[in-house]
Short mmCIF file of C-alpha atoms and ligand atoms in Angstrom, two decimals:
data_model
loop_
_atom_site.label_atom_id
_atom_site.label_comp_id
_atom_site.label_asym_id
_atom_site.label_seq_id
_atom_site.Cartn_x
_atom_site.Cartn_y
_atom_site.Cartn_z
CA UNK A 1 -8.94 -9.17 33.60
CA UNK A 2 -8.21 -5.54 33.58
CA UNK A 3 -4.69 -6.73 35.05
CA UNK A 4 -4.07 -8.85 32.23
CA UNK A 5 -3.31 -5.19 30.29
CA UNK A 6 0.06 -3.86 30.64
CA UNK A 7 -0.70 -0.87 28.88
CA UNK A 8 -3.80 0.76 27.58
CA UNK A 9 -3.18 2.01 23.60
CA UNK A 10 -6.67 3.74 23.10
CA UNK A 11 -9.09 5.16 25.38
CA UNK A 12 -12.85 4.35 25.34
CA UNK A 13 -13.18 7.68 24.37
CA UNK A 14 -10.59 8.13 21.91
CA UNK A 15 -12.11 5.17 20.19
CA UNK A 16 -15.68 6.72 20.63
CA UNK A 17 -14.65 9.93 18.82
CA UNK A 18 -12.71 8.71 15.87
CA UNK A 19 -15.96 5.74 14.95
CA UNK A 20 -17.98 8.54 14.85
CA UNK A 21 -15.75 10.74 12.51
CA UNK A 22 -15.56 8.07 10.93
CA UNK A 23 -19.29 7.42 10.48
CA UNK A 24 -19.38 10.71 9.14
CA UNK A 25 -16.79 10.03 6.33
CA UNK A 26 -18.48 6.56 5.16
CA UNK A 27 -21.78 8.27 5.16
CA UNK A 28 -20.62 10.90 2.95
CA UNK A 29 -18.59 8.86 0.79
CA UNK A 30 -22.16 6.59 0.13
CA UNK A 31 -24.65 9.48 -0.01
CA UNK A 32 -25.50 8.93 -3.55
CA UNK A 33 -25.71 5.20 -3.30
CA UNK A 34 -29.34 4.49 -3.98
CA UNK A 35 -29.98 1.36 -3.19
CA UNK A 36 -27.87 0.97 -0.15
CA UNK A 37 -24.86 -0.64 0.80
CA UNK A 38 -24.09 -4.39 2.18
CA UNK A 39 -21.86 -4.12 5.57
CA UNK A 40 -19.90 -7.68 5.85
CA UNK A 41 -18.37 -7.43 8.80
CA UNK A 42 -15.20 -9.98 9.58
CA UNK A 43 -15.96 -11.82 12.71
CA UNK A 44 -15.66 -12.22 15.59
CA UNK A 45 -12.78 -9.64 16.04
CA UNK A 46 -14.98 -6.57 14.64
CA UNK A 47 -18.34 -7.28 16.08
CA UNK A 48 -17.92 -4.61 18.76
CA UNK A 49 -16.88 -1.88 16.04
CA UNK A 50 -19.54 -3.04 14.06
CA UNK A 51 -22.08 -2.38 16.51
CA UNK A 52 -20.77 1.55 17.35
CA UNK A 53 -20.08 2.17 13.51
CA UNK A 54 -23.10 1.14 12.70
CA UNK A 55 -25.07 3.52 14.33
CA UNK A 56 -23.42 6.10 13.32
CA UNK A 57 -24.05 5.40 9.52
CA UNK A 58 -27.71 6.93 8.81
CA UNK A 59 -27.35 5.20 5.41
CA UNK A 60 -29.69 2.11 3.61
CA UNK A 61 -27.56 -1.19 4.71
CA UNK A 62 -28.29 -4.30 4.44
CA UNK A 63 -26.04 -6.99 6.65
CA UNK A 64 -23.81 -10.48 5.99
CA UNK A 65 -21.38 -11.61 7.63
CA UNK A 66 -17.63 -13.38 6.93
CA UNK A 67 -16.11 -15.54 9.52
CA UNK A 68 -12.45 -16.01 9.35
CA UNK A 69 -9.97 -17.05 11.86
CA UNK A 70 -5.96 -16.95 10.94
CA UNK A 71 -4.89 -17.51 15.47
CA UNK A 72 -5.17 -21.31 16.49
CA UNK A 73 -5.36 -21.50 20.36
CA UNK A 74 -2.74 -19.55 22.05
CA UNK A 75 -0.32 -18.68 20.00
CA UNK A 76 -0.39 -14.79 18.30
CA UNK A 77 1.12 -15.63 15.20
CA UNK A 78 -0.99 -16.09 11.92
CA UNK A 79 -1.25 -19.31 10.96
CA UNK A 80 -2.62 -18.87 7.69
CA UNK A 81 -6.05 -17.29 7.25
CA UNK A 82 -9.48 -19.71 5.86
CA UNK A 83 -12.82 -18.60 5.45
CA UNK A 84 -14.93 -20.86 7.85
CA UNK A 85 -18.41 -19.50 7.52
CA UNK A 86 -20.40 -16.48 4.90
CA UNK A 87 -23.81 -15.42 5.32
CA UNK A 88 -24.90 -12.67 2.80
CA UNK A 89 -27.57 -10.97 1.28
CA UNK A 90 -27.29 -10.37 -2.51
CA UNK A 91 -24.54 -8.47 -3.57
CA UNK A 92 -23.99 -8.90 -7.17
CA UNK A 93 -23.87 -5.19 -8.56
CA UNK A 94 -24.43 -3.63 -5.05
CA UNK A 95 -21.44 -1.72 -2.62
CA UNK A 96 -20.37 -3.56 -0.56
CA UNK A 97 -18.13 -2.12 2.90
CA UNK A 98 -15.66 -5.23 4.51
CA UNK A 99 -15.15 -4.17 8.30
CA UNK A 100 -12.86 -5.70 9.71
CA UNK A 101 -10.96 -5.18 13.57
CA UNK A 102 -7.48 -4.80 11.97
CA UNK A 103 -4.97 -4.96 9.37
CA UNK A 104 -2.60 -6.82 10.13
CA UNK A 105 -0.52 -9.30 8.15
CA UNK A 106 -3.44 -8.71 5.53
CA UNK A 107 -3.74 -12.53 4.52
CA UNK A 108 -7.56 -12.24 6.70
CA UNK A 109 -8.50 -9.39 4.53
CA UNK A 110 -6.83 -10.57 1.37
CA UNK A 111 -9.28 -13.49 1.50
CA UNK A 112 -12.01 -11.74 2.31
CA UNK A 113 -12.19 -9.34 -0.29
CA UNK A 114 -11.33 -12.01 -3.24
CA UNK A 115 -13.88 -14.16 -1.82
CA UNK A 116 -16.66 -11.30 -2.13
CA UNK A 117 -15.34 -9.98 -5.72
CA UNK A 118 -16.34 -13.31 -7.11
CA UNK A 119 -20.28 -12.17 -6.17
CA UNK A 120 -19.72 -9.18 -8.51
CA UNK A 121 -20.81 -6.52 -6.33
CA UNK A 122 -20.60 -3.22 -7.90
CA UNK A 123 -17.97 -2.49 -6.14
CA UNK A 124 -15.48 -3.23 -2.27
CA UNK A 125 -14.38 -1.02 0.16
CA UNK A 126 -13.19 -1.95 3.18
CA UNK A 127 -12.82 -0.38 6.59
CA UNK A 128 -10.58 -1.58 9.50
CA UNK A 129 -10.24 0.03 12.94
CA UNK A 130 -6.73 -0.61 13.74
CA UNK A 131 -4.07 -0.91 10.91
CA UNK A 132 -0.36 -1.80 11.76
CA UNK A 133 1.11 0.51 8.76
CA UNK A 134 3.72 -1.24 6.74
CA UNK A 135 2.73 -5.04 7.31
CA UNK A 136 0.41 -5.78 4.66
CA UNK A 137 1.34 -5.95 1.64
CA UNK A 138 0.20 -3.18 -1.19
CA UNK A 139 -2.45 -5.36 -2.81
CA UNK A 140 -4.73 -5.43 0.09
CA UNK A 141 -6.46 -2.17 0.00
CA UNK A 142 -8.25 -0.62 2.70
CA UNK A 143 -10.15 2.54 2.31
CA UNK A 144 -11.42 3.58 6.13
CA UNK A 145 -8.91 3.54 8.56
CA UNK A 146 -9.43 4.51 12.61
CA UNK A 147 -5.78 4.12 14.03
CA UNK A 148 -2.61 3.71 12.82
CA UNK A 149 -0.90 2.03 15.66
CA UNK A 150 2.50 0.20 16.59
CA UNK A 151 3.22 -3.37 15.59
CA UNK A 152 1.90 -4.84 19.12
CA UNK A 153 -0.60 -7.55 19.99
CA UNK A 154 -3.70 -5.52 21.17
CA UNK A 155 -6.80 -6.71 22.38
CA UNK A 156 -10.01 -5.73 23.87
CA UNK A 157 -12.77 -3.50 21.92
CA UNK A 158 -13.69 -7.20 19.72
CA UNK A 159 -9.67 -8.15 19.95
CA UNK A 160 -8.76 -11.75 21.59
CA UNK A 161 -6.31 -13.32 23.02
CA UNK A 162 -7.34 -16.92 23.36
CA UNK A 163 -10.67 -16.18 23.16
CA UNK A 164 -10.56 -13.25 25.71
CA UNK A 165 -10.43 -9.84 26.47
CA UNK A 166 -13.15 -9.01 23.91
CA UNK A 167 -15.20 -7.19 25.99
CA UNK A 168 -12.89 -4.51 27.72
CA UNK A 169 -14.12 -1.25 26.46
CA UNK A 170 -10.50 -0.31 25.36
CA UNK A 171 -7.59 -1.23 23.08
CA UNK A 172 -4.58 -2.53 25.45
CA UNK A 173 -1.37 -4.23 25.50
CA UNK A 174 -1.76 -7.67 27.28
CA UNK A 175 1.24 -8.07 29.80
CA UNK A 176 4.17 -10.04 27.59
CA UNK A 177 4.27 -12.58 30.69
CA UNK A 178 0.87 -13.85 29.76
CA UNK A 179 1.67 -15.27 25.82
CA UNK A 180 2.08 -18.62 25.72
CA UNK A 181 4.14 -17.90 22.78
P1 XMP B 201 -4.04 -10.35 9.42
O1 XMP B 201 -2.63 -10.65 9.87
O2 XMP B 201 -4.63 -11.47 8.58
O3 XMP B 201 -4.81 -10.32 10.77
O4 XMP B 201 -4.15 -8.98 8.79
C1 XMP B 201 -6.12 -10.16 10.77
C2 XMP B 201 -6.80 -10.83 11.91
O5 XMP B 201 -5.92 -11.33 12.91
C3 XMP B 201 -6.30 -10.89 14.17
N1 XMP B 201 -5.21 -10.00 14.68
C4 XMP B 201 -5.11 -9.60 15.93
N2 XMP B 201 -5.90 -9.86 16.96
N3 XMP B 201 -4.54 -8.50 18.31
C5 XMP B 201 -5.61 -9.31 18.16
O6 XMP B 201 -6.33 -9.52 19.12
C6 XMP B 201 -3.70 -8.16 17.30
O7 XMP B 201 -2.74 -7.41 17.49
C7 XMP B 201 -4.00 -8.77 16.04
N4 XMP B 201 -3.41 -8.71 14.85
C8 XMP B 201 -4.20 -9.48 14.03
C9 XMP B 201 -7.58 -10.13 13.99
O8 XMP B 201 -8.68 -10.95 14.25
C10 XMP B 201 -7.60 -9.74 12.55
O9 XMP B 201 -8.88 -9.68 11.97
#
């Protein structure tokens, strides 16, 4: 598997350090909230981030879950994004953080957060660990990014291809050869 990665983009500890800078800025950013905030992660893409960011959020949360999907198969190009599956907790009049893996094409994120505004929640923010700068368009806000990185398909750290590669412990660039694109 680790052969499958031409490249490797981020390190596990590059990755390590900037969640938990970032932990620090989303736990300042909600230290008044009072009662809590409601994490909806996007999955399956941002389960791993979800699980280091997290616990590095000493904040009241409460957590739902979205599940989108916007790759059929093999092929990396967006198909179109749907909403297959929500699980939530109440969050009419609450905060409520979106994480998501990246930001992309923004049509995953796009549906996501219009999707959640019709609860009411008090208010959305939305954090992504990877953002490919100049690809979404303006209306799809995020407010927490990790990485600004170059418009390649990455996976591991939560990222597939085909299903795979969630697991390695880094963000690489699979080897061109290997798309059945
Ligand atoms: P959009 O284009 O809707 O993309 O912003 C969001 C979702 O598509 C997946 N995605 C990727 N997955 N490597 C991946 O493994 C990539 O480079 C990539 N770009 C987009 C991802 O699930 C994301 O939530």
């Amino acid at each position: 598997m680790q052969g499958d990665v031409e490249s490797i983009l981020l390190t596990e500890a590059q990755i390590s350090r900037r969640v938990e800078e970032l932990g620090r800025e989303i736990a300042r950013f909600y230290q008044d909230s009072q009662d809590g905030i409601v994490i909806v992660p996007i999955l399956s893409g941002s389960i791993v981030f979800l699980a280091d960011l997290i616990r590095k959020l000493p904040i009241r949360m409460r957590i739902g879950m979205a599940i989108a999907s916007s790759y059929v198969g093999t092929t990396i190009r967006p198909e179109g994004a749907r909403l297959l599956a929500r699980l939530l907790p109440r969050i009419k009049d609450r905060e409520v953080l979106i994480v998501d893996d990246i930001l992309d094409t923004g049509g995953t994120l796009r549906l996501v957060q219009q999707n959640i505004a019709e609860g009411e929640p008090r208010r959305i923010c939305t954090a992504v660990l990877l953002r490919k700068p100049g690809k979404a368009p303006p209306d799809v806000a995020v407010d927490f990014v990790g990485f600004d990185i170059e418009d390649r398909f990455v996976v591991g750290y939560g990222l597939d291809y085909n299903d795979l590669y969630r697991n390695l412990p880094y963000i690489g660039v699979l080897r061109p050869e290997l798309y059945e694109d």
